[in-house]
């Protein structure tokens, strides 16, 4: 996983002393799923992608999100990773819903300045099975956030992202934006005891680090969230923690040191109904169930 801050303090200290930071390695291994990889054809940005609507957590990044059918009067939701959950990593096969929470989030404006503190009252959904997401319900509404701070939520795209799409990974924790493209999709991404399905693989320019976990991955043409940043292979190890490996339909394993990944979010909107309420039995909802 893209670890929380404490796990990367040593590397930051080295950088401050003038050490050259590690960069993502070029693709030297053959693609395990060539049919999912498209040429990297950059599209001109149609929207401005900045920090507005992103949040900083105590150890991760996140964003205030809405769905196409969300109402301005609905309680605002915050999206981050499952492994950013304050009570610890969900176990393989574990799905958490309706858990009480009082976690706080620093709401950022377009310049990356904290303008407010949002508070959760519930972990609506959290898992590290098939995907790596936590969704919090806050104590305020989209309308109140807009009225008080002039900030709108980010909309989650409800269709599968496309290889070659130009993206930005926006870290509210580090107040840093990474720019690259979707290189392709991974049938299964395995890291330690966890396995994620149909993950997004970045091109090497998005060399995300610890603390970027939970950052929204934004399509620069639409401004919509297409994935949530979650991990990368740091040391070239095979399928260990912080060193995920790609597994194709035939069980072939590919390791790409320095390459980073995200989990798609298009499956989330179908699981939320009127009032931003979670309904895992809703038609079209494929999120893992408890």
PDB file of C-alpha atoms in Angstrom:
ATOM      1  CA  UNK A   1       0.000   0.000   0.000  1.00  0.00           C
ATOM      2  CA  UNK A   2       1.033   3.637  -0.358  1.00  0.00           C
ATOM      3  CA  UNK A   3       1.858   3.824   3.318  1.00  0.00           C
ATOM      4  CA  UNK A   4       0.809   6.523   5.793  1.00  0.00           C
ATOM      5  CA  UNK A   5       3.201   9.357   6.622  1.00  0.00           C
ATOM      6  CA  UNK A   6       5.165   7.709   9.432  1.00  0.00           C
ATOM      7  CA  UNK A   7       6.299   4.949   7.099  1.00  0.00           C
ATOM      8  CA  UNK A   8       7.994   7.426   4.766  1.00  0.00           C
ATOM      9  CA  UNK A   9       9.532   9.925   7.179  1.00  0.00           C
ATOM     10  CA  UNK A  10      12.996   8.447   6.664  1.00  0.00           C
ATOM     11  CA  UNK A  11      12.829   8.871   2.888  1.00  0.00           C
ATOM     12  CA  UNK A  12      11.613  12.444   3.287  1.00  0.00           C
ATOM     13  CA  UNK A  13      14.521  13.175   5.613  1.00  0.00           C
ATOM     14  CA  UNK A  14      16.965  11.836   3.045  1.00  0.00           C
ATOM     15  CA  UNK A  15      15.397  13.987   0.355  1.00  0.00           C
ATOM     16  CA  UNK A  16      15.769  17.027   2.581  1.00  0.00           C
ATOM     17  CA  UNK A  17      19.484  16.249   2.846  1.00  0.00           C
ATOM     18  CA  UNK A  18      19.815  16.267  -0.902  1.00  0.00           C
ATOM     19  CA  UNK A  19      19.398  12.577  -1.685  1.00  0.00           C
ATOM     20  CA  UNK A  20      17.866  11.851  -5.053  1.00  0.00           C
ATOM     21  CA  UNK A  21      14.327  10.462  -4.611  1.00  0.00           C
ATOM     22  CA  UNK A  22      13.470   7.190  -6.276  1.00  0.00           C
ATOM     23  CA  UNK A  23      11.475   7.447  -9.481  1.00  0.00           C
ATOM     24  CA  UNK A  24       9.198   4.961 -11.137  1.00  0.00           C
ATOM     25  CA  UNK A  25      11.013   2.454 -13.317  1.00  0.00           C
ATOM     26  CA  UNK A  26      10.303   2.078 -17.034  1.00  0.00           C
ATOM     27  CA  UNK A  27       8.266  -0.897 -18.176  1.00  0.00           C
ATOM     28  CA  UNK A  28      10.831  -3.600 -18.828  1.00  0.00           C
ATOM     29  CA  UNK A  29       8.621  -6.612 -18.264  1.00  0.00           C
ATOM     30  CA  UNK A  30       6.094  -7.782 -20.879  1.00  0.00           C
ATOM     31  CA  UNK A  31       2.520  -6.758 -20.192  1.00  0.00           C
ATOM     32  CA  UNK A  32       0.598  -9.581 -18.576  1.00  0.00           C
ATOM     33  CA  UNK A  33      -2.657  -8.303 -20.074  1.00  0.00           C
ATOM     34  CA  UNK A  34      -1.753  -6.681 -23.394  1.00  0.00           C
ATOM     35  CA  UNK A  35      -5.327  -6.467 -24.568  1.00  0.00           C
ATOM     36  CA  UNK A  36      -6.123  -3.955 -21.807  1.00  0.00           C
ATOM     37  CA  UNK A  37      -3.303  -1.568 -22.597  1.00  0.00           C
ATOM     38  CA  UNK A  38      -3.788   1.266 -25.063  1.00  0.00           C
ATOM     39  CA  UNK A  39      -1.341   3.745 -26.585  1.00  0.00           C
ATOM     40  CA  UNK A  40      -0.799   6.721 -24.318  1.00  0.00           C
ATOM     41  CA  UNK A  41      -2.662   9.318 -26.329  1.00  0.00           C
ATOM     42  CA  UNK A  42      -2.974  12.393 -24.150  1.00  0.00           C
ATOM     43  CA  UNK A  43      -6.166  14.397 -24.441  1.00  0.00           C
ATOM     44  CA  UNK A  44      -6.189  18.140 -23.787  1.00  0.00           C
ATOM     45  CA  UNK A  45      -7.576  18.984 -20.378  1.00  0.00           C
ATOM     46  CA  UNK A  46     -11.126  20.277 -20.541  1.00  0.00           C
ATOM     47  CA  UNK A  47     -11.316  21.147 -16.851  1.00  0.00           C
ATOM     48  CA  UNK A  48      -9.011  22.542 -14.216  1.00  0.00           C
ATOM     49  CA  UNK A  49      -7.925  19.899 -11.729  1.00  0.00           C
ATOM     50  CA  UNK A  50      -6.784  21.355  -8.420  1.00  0.00           C
ATOM     51  CA  UNK A  51      -7.138  20.605  -4.703  1.00  0.00           C
ATOM     52  CA  UNK A  52     -10.717  21.866  -4.277  1.00  0.00           C
ATOM     53  CA  UNK A  53     -12.813  19.131  -2.678  1.00  0.00           C
ATOM     54  CA  UNK A  54      -9.874  17.008  -1.587  1.00  0.00           C
ATOM     55  CA  UNK A  55      -9.152  16.348   2.073  1.00  0.00           C
ATOM     56  CA  UNK A  56      -6.215  15.492   4.277  1.00  0.00           C
ATOM     57  CA  UNK A  57      -6.544  12.719   6.849  1.00  0.00           C
ATOM     58  CA  UNK A  58      -4.226  12.062   9.783  1.00  0.00           C
ATOM     59  CA  UNK A  59      -2.221   9.604   7.679  1.00  0.00           C
ATOM     60  CA  UNK A  60      -3.761   9.532   4.189  1.00  0.00           C
ATOM     61  CA  UNK A  61      -5.463  11.550   1.469  1.00  0.00           C
ATOM     62  CA  UNK A  62      -9.110  11.595   0.379  1.00  0.00           C
ATOM     63  CA  UNK A  63     -11.879  13.565  -1.269  1.00  0.00           C
ATOM     64  CA  UNK A  64     -15.440  14.745  -0.759  1.00  0.00           C
ATOM     65  CA  UNK A  65     -17.483  12.801  -3.319  1.00  0.00           C
ATOM     66  CA  UNK A  66     -20.982  12.732  -4.716  1.00  0.00           C
ATOM     67  CA  UNK A  67     -22.810  10.572  -7.215  1.00  0.00           C
ATOM     68  CA  UNK A  68     -24.843  11.620 -10.234  1.00  0.00           C
ATOM     69  CA  UNK A  69     -28.107  11.330  -8.273  1.00  0.00           C
ATOM     70  CA  UNK A  70     -26.879  12.817  -4.991  1.00  0.00           C
ATOM     71  CA  UNK A  71     -28.825  15.832  -3.744  1.00  0.00           C
ATOM     72  CA  UNK A  72     -27.275  19.009  -2.383  1.00  0.00           C
ATOM     73  CA  UNK A  73     -29.074  18.363   0.908  1.00  0.00           C
ATOM     74  CA  UNK A  74     -27.564  14.886   1.314  1.00  0.00           C
ATOM     75  CA  UNK A  75     -24.868  14.274   3.919  1.00  0.00           C
ATOM     76  CA  UNK A  76     -21.467  14.711   2.292  1.00  0.00           C
ATOM     77  CA  UNK A  77     -19.368  11.580   1.792  1.00  0.00           C
ATOM     78  CA  UNK A  78     -15.588  11.263   1.988  1.00  0.00           C
ATOM     79  CA  UNK A  79     -13.694   8.625  -0.020  1.00  0.00           C
ATOM     80  CA  UNK A  80     -10.311   7.164   0.913  1.00  0.00           C
ATOM     81  CA  UNK A  81      -8.703   3.701   1.045  1.00  0.00           C
ATOM     82  CA  UNK A  82      -9.761   0.690   3.056  1.00  0.00           C
ATOM     83  CA  UNK A  83      -6.248   0.534   4.466  1.00  0.00           C
ATOM     84  CA  UNK A  84      -6.641   4.119   5.751  1.00  0.00           C
ATOM     85  CA  UNK A  85      -9.431   3.065   8.140  1.00  0.00           C
ATOM     86  CA  UNK A  86      -8.676   4.412  11.626  1.00  0.00           C
ATOM     87  CA  UNK A  87      -9.355   1.048  13.287  1.00  0.00           C
ATOM     88  CA  UNK A  88      -6.785  -0.794  11.154  1.00  0.00           C
ATOM     89  CA  UNK A  89      -6.678  -2.777   7.931  1.00  0.00           C
ATOM     90  CA  UNK A  90      -9.855  -4.778   7.211  1.00  0.00           C
ATOM     91  CA  UNK A  91      -8.982  -8.462   7.004  1.00  0.00           C
ATOM     92  CA  UNK A  92      -9.250 -10.368   3.706  1.00  0.00           C
ATOM     93  CA  UNK A  93     -12.946 -11.098   3.171  1.00  0.00           C
ATOM     94  CA  UNK A  94     -14.033  -8.493   5.735  1.00  0.00           C
ATOM     95  CA  UNK A  95     -16.573  -5.815   4.846  1.00  0.00           C
ATOM     96  CA  UNK A  96     -17.416  -3.117   7.401  1.00  0.00           C
ATOM     97  CA  UNK A  97     -20.661  -1.136   7.216  1.00  0.00           C
ATOM     98  CA  UNK A  98     -22.356   1.300   9.579  1.00  0.00           C
ATOM     99  CA  UNK A  99     -19.446   1.582  11.997  1.00  0.00           C
ATOM    100  CA  UNK A 100     -19.477   4.636  14.248  1.00  0.00           C
ATOM    101  CA  UNK A 101     -16.712   7.161  13.566  1.00  0.00           C
ATOM    102  CA  UNK A 102     -15.666  10.633  14.682  1.00  0.00           C
ATOM    103  CA  UNK A 103     -12.743  10.980  12.304  1.00  0.00           C
ATOM    104  CA  UNK A 104     -11.865  14.457  11.062  1.00  0.00           C
ATOM    105  CA  UNK A 105     -10.773  15.644   7.629  1.00  0.00           C
ATOM    106  CA  UNK A 106      -9.072  18.852   6.565  1.00  0.00           C
ATOM    107  CA  UNK A 107     -11.067  20.316   3.668  1.00  0.00           C
ATOM    108  CA  UNK A 108      -8.866  21.998   1.060  1.00  0.00           C
ATOM    109  CA  UNK A 109      -9.596  24.794  -1.383  1.00  0.00           C
ATOM    110  CA  UNK A 110      -8.237  25.028  -4.921  1.00  0.00           C
ATOM    111  CA  UNK A 111      -4.839  26.255  -3.703  1.00  0.00           C
ATOM    112  CA  UNK A 112      -4.476  23.402  -1.223  1.00  0.00           C
ATOM    113  CA  UNK A 113      -5.173  25.575   1.809  1.00  0.00           C
ATOM    114  CA  UNK A 114      -7.184  24.036   4.633  1.00  0.00           C
ATOM    115  CA  UNK A 115     -10.417  25.987   5.000  1.00  0.00           C
ATOM    116  CA  UNK A 116     -12.433  23.774   7.325  1.00  0.00           C
ATOM    117  CA  UNK A 117     -12.497  20.612   9.395  1.00  0.00           C
ATOM    118  CA  UNK A 118     -15.141  18.064   8.435  1.00  0.00           C
ATOM    119  CA  UNK A 119     -16.160  15.331  10.864  1.00  0.00           C
ATOM    120  CA  UNK A 120     -17.478  11.857  10.171  1.00  0.00           C
ATOM    121  CA  UNK A 121     -20.217  10.193  12.160  1.00  0.00           C
ATOM    122  CA  UNK A 122     -20.106   6.844  10.356  1.00  0.00           C
ATOM    123  CA  UNK A 123     -17.956   4.509   8.312  1.00  0.00           C
ATOM    124  CA  UNK A 124     -20.563   3.789   5.664  1.00  0.00           C
ATOM    125  CA  UNK A 125     -18.473   1.166   3.898  1.00  0.00           C
ATOM    126  CA  UNK A 126     -14.929  -0.182   4.157  1.00  0.00           C
ATOM    127  CA  UNK A 127     -13.121  -3.167   2.684  1.00  0.00           C
ATOM    128  CA  UNK A 128      -9.817  -4.349   1.262  1.00  0.00           C
ATOM    129  CA  UNK A 129     -11.421  -7.274  -0.533  1.00  0.00           C
ATOM    130  CA  UNK A 130     -11.630  -6.976  -4.362  1.00  0.00           C
ATOM    131  CA  UNK A 131     -11.086  -3.233  -3.921  1.00  0.00           C
ATOM    132  CA  UNK A 132      -9.512  -0.900  -1.342  1.00  0.00           C
ATOM    133  CA  UNK A 133     -12.015   1.739  -0.244  1.00  0.00           C
ATOM    134  CA  UNK A 134     -13.470   3.426   2.802  1.00  0.00           C
ATOM    135  CA  UNK A 135     -16.441   5.779   2.504  1.00  0.00           C
ATOM    136  CA  UNK A 136     -17.312   8.042   5.434  1.00  0.00           C
ATOM    137  CA  UNK A 137     -20.544   9.942   6.062  1.00  0.00           C
ATOM    138  CA  UNK A 138     -19.949  13.420   7.458  1.00  0.00           C
ATOM    139  CA  UNK A 139     -22.077  15.562   9.745  1.00  0.00           C
ATOM    140  CA  UNK A 140     -22.602  18.244   7.106  1.00  0.00           C
ATOM    141  CA  UNK A 141     -24.233  18.506   3.685  1.00  0.00           C
ATOM    142  CA  UNK A 142     -22.908  19.390   0.252  1.00  0.00           C
ATOM    143  CA  UNK A 143     -25.032  22.540   0.325  1.00  0.00           C
ATOM    144  CA  UNK A 144     -23.507  23.676   3.623  1.00  0.00           C
ATOM    145  CA  UNK A 145     -19.974  23.074   2.367  1.00  0.00           C
ATOM    146  CA  UNK A 146     -20.722  25.040  -0.798  1.00  0.00           C
ATOM    147  CA  UNK A 147     -22.395  27.883   1.077  1.00  0.00           C
ATOM    148  CA  UNK A 148     -19.731  28.205   3.756  1.00  0.00           C
ATOM    149  CA  UNK A 149     -16.564  27.528   1.773  1.00  0.00           C
ATOM    150  CA  UNK A 150     -17.470  27.750  -1.916  1.00  0.00           C
ATOM    151  CA  UNK A 151     -16.295  24.191  -2.525  1.00  0.00           C
ATOM    152  CA  UNK A 152     -18.164  21.562  -4.531  1.00  0.00           C
ATOM    153  CA  UNK A 153     -17.690  17.791  -4.187  1.00  0.00           C
ATOM    154  CA  UNK A 154     -16.031  15.644  -6.825  1.00  0.00           C
ATOM    155  CA  UNK A 155     -18.393  13.472  -8.857  1.00  0.00           C
ATOM    156  CA  UNK A 156     -17.647   9.754  -9.143  1.00  0.00           C
ATOM    157  CA  UNK A 157     -17.838   8.500 -12.732  1.00  0.00           C
ATOM    158  CA  UNK A 158     -20.231   5.559 -13.077  1.00  0.00           C
ATOM    159  CA  UNK A 159     -18.641   3.971 -16.154  1.00  0.00           C
ATOM    160  CA  UNK A 160     -15.435   1.972 -16.507  1.00  0.00           C
ATOM    161  CA  UNK A 161     -12.360   4.131 -17.151  1.00  0.00           C
ATOM    162  CA  UNK A 162     -10.440   3.825 -20.420  1.00  0.00           C
ATOM    163  CA  UNK A 163      -6.795   2.946 -21.001  1.00  0.00           C
ATOM    164  CA  UNK A 164      -4.828   5.929 -22.268  1.00  0.00           C
ATOM    165  CA  UNK A 165      -6.924   8.433 -20.306  1.00  0.00           C
ATOM    166  CA  UNK A 166      -4.920  11.371 -18.984  1.00  0.00           C
ATOM    167  CA  UNK A 167      -5.301  11.549 -15.203  1.00  0.00           C
ATOM    168  CA  UNK A 168      -4.202  13.467 -12.152  1.00  0.00           C
ATOM    169  CA  UNK A 169      -3.719  11.926  -8.707  1.00  0.00           C
ATOM    170  CA  UNK A 170      -4.463  14.661  -6.172  1.00  0.00           C
ATOM    171  CA  UNK A 171      -2.977  14.160  -2.712  1.00  0.00           C
ATOM    172  CA  UNK A 172      -4.587  16.289  -0.042  1.00  0.00           C
ATOM    173  CA  UNK A 173      -2.082  15.036   2.525  1.00  0.00           C
ATOM    174  CA  UNK A 174       1.020  16.175   0.643  1.00  0.00           C
ATOM    175  CA  UNK A 175      -0.740  18.927  -1.315  1.00  0.00           C
ATOM    176  CA  UNK A 176       0.813  17.497  -4.437  1.00  0.00           C
ATOM    177  CA  UNK A 177      -0.674  16.607  -7.812  1.00  0.00           C
ATOM    178  CA  UNK A 178       0.749  13.786  -9.938  1.00  0.00           C
ATOM    179  CA  UNK A 179       0.088  13.778 -13.691  1.00  0.00           C
ATOM    180  CA  UNK A 180       0.215  10.690 -15.915  1.00  0.00           C
ATOM    181  CA  UNK A 181      -2.116   8.358 -17.813  1.00  0.00           C
ATOM    182  CA  UNK A 182      -3.901   5.060 -17.299  1.00  0.00           C
ATOM    183  CA  UNK A 183      -1.472   2.516 -18.705  1.00  0.00           C
ATOM    184  CA  UNK A 184      -3.910  -0.395 -18.480  1.00  0.00           C
ATOM    185  CA  UNK A 185      -5.874  -2.647 -16.177  1.00  0.00           C
ATOM    186  CA  UNK A 186      -4.732  -5.549 -14.016  1.00  0.00           C
ATOM    187  CA  UNK A 187      -6.874  -8.686 -13.819  1.00  0.00           C
ATOM    188  CA  UNK A 188      -5.777  -9.326 -10.235  1.00  0.00           C
ATOM    189  CA  UNK A 189      -3.422  -7.245  -8.120  1.00  0.00           C
ATOM    190  CA  UNK A 190      -2.052  -9.198  -5.165  1.00  0.00           C
ATOM    191  CA  UNK A 191      -0.335  -7.656  -2.155  1.00  0.00           C
ATOM    192  CA  UNK A 192       0.353  -9.755   0.910  1.00  0.00           C
ATOM    193  CA  UNK A 193      -2.940 -11.343   1.995  1.00  0.00           C
ATOM    194  CA  UNK A 194      -5.089  -8.999  -0.126  1.00  0.00           C
ATOM    195  CA  UNK A 195      -6.256  -9.333  -3.721  1.00  0.00           C
ATOM    196  CA  UNK A 196      -7.874  -6.576  -5.769  1.00  0.00           C
ATOM    197  CA  UNK A 197      -9.759  -6.980  -9.038  1.00  0.00           C
ATOM    198  CA  UNK A 198      -9.461  -4.970 -12.272  1.00  0.00           C
ATOM    199  CA  UNK A 199      -7.005  -2.454 -10.824  1.00  0.00           C
ATOM    200  CA  UNK A 200      -5.715   0.622 -12.644  1.00  0.00           C
ATOM    201  CA  UNK A 201      -2.031   0.666 -13.579  1.00  0.00           C
ATOM    202  CA  UNK A 202      -0.455   4.107 -14.002  1.00  0.00           C
ATOM    203  CA  UNK A 203       2.235   5.112 -16.433  1.00  0.00           C
ATOM    204  CA  UNK A 204       5.522   5.684 -14.634  1.00  0.00           C
ATOM    205  CA  UNK A 205       5.121   9.457 -14.208  1.00  0.00           C
ATOM    206  CA  UNK A 206       2.729   8.970 -11.266  1.00  0.00           C
ATOM    207  CA  UNK A 207       5.386   7.986  -8.739  1.00  0.00           C
ATOM    208  CA  UNK A 208       3.096   8.256  -5.718  1.00  0.00           C
ATOM    209  CA  UNK A 209       4.459   7.823  -2.191  1.00  0.00           C
ATOM    210  CA  UNK A 210       3.244   7.058   1.320  1.00  0.00           C
ATOM    211  CA  UNK A 211       0.539   9.487   2.405  1.00  0.00           C
ATOM    212  CA  UNK A 212      -0.988   9.605  -1.081  1.00  0.00           C
ATOM    213  CA  UNK A 213      -3.172   6.618  -0.195  1.00  0.00           C
ATOM    214  CA  UNK A 214      -6.814   7.474  -0.810  1.00  0.00           C
ATOM    215  CA  UNK A 215      -6.117  10.275  -3.281  1.00  0.00           C
ATOM    216  CA  UNK A 216      -8.776  10.685  -5.956  1.00  0.00           C
ATOM    217  CA  UNK A 217      -7.692   9.766  -9.476  1.00  0.00           C
ATOM    218  CA  UNK A 218      -9.302  12.365 -11.734  1.00  0.00           C
ATOM    219  CA  UNK A 219      -9.942  12.217 -15.481  1.00  0.00           C
ATOM    220  CA  UNK A 220      -8.560  15.528 -16.743  1.00  0.00           C
ATOM    221  CA  UNK A 221     -11.147  15.724 -19.538  1.00  0.00           C
ATOM    222  CA  UNK A 222     -14.208  15.407 -17.286  1.00  0.00           C
ATOM    223  CA  UNK A 223     -13.027  16.297 -13.792  1.00  0.00           C
ATOM    224  CA  UNK A 224     -14.646  13.111 -12.486  1.00  0.00           C
ATOM    225  CA  UNK A 225     -13.161  10.570 -10.094  1.00  0.00           C
ATOM    226  CA  UNK A 226     -12.360   7.314 -11.895  1.00  0.00           C
ATOM    227  CA  UNK A 227     -10.303   5.559  -9.221  1.00  0.00           C
ATOM    228  CA  UNK A 228      -8.732   5.854  -5.775  1.00  0.00           C
ATOM    229  CA  UNK A 229      -4.945   5.682  -5.448  1.00  0.00           C
ATOM    230  CA  UNK A 230      -3.747   2.836  -3.240  1.00  0.00           C
ATOM    231  CA  UNK A 231      -0.406   1.113  -3.816  1.00  0.00           C
ATOM    232  CA  UNK A 232       2.834   0.607  -5.720  1.00  0.00           C
ATOM    233  CA  UNK A 233       5.708  -1.845  -5.975  1.00  0.00           C
ATOM    234  CA  UNK A 234       8.542  -0.253  -4.028  1.00  0.00           C
ATOM    235  CA  UNK A 235      11.336  -2.824  -3.906  1.00  0.00           C
ATOM    236  CA  UNK A 236      10.713  -5.241  -6.758  1.00  0.00           C
ATOM    237  CA  UNK A 237       9.576  -8.009  -4.426  1.00  0.00           C
ATOM    238  CA  UNK A 238       6.900 -10.448  -5.530  1.00  0.00           C
ATOM    239  CA  UNK A 239       3.383 -10.079  -4.058  1.00  0.00           C
ATOM    240  CA  UNK A 240       4.511  -8.875  -0.613  1.00  0.00           C
ATOM    241  CA  UNK A 241       3.216  -5.903   1.366  1.00  0.00           C
ATOM    242  CA  UNK A 242       4.203  -2.667  -0.415  1.00  0.00           C
ATOM    243  CA  UNK A 243       5.237  -4.802  -3.392  1.00  0.00           C
ATOM    244  CA  UNK A 244       2.071  -5.829  -5.235  1.00  0.00           C
ATOM    245  CA  UNK A 245       2.296  -8.136  -8.225  1.00  0.00           C
ATOM    246  CA  UNK A 246       0.057  -8.485 -11.257  1.00  0.00           C
ATOM    247  CA  UNK A 247      -1.668 -11.832 -11.835  1.00  0.00           C
ATOM    248  CA  UNK A 248      -3.336 -12.534 -15.183  1.00  0.00           C
ATOM    249  CA  UNK A 249      -6.248 -14.844 -16.029  1.00  0.00           C
ATOM    250  CA  UNK A 250      -3.855 -17.786 -16.402  1.00  0.00           C
ATOM    251  CA  UNK A 251      -2.110 -17.204 -13.093  1.00  0.00           C
ATOM    252  CA  UNK A 252       1.028 -15.683 -14.635  1.00  0.00           C
ATOM    253  CA  UNK A 253       2.718 -13.189 -12.317  1.00  0.00           C
ATOM    254  CA  UNK A 254       4.392  -9.941 -13.396  1.00  0.00           C
ATOM    255  CA  UNK A 255       6.337  -7.632 -11.068  1.00  0.00           C
ATOM    256  CA  UNK A 256       6.816  -3.979 -12.042  1.00  0.00           C
ATOM    257  CA  UNK A 257       9.111  -2.232  -9.597  1.00  0.00           C
ATOM    258  CA  UNK A 258       8.344   1.475  -9.266  1.00  0.00           C
ATOM    259  CA  UNK A 259       4.908   1.243 -10.867  1.00  0.00           C
ATOM    260  CA  UNK A 260       1.857   2.414  -8.925  1.00  0.00           C
ATOM    261  CA  UNK A 261      -1.803   1.465  -8.935  1.00  0.00           C
ATOM    262  CA  UNK A 262      -5.344   2.532  -8.059  1.00  0.00           C
ATOM    263  CA  UNK A 263      -8.710   0.848  -7.558  1.00  0.00           C
ATOM    264  CA  UNK A 264     -11.618   1.693  -9.836  1.00  0.00           C
ATOM    265  CA  UNK A 265     -14.589   3.520  -8.341  1.00  0.00           C
ATOM    266  CA  UNK A 266     -17.226   3.218 -11.084  1.00  0.00           C
ATOM    267  CA  UNK A 267     -18.859   0.303  -9.225  1.00  0.00           C
ATOM    268  CA  UNK A 268     -19.627   2.444  -6.166  1.00  0.00           C
ATOM    269  CA  UNK A 269     -22.503   4.703  -7.370  1.00  0.00           C
ATOM    270  CA  UNK A 270     -24.862   1.781  -8.065  1.00  0.00           C
ATOM    271  CA  UNK A 271     -24.679   0.852  -4.379  1.00  0.00           C
ATOM    272  CA  UNK A 272     -25.986   4.204  -3.119  1.00  0.00           C
ATOM    273  CA  UNK A 273     -29.632   5.232  -3.314  1.00  0.00           C
ATOM    274  CA  UNK A 274     -31.687   8.294  -2.369  1.00  0.00           C
ATOM    275  CA  UNK A 275     -30.146  10.295   0.450  1.00  0.00           C
ATOM    276  CA  UNK A 276     -26.665   8.862  -0.185  1.00  0.00           C
ATOM    277  CA  UNK A 277     -27.728   5.712   1.636  1.00  0.00           C
ATOM    278  CA  UNK A 278     -25.792   2.509   1.088  1.00  0.00           C
ATOM    279  CA  UNK A 279     -27.833  -0.361  -0.352  1.00  0.00           C
ATOM    280  CA  UNK A 280     -25.658  -3.358  -1.169  1.00  0.00           C
ATOM    281  CA  UNK A 281     -28.756  -5.169  -2.476  1.00  0.00           C
ATOM    282  CA  UNK A 282     -29.507  -2.480  -5.064  1.00  0.00           C
ATOM    283  CA  UNK A 283     -29.691  -3.505  -8.704  1.00  0.00           C
ATOM    284  CA  UNK A 284     -26.255  -3.365 -10.293  1.00  0.00           C
ATOM    285  CA  UNK A 285     -24.361  -3.153  -6.986  1.00  0.00           C
ATOM    286  CA  UNK A 286     -21.313  -5.412  -7.153  1.00  0.00           C
ATOM    287  CA  UNK A 287     -19.338  -4.209  -4.135  1.00  0.00           C
ATOM    288  CA  UNK A 288     -18.352  -7.058  -1.795  1.00  0.00           C
ATOM    289  CA  UNK A 289     -20.955  -7.725   0.885  1.00  0.00           C
ATOM    290  CA  UNK A 290     -20.480  -8.573   4.568  1.00  0.00           C
TER     291      UNK A 290
END
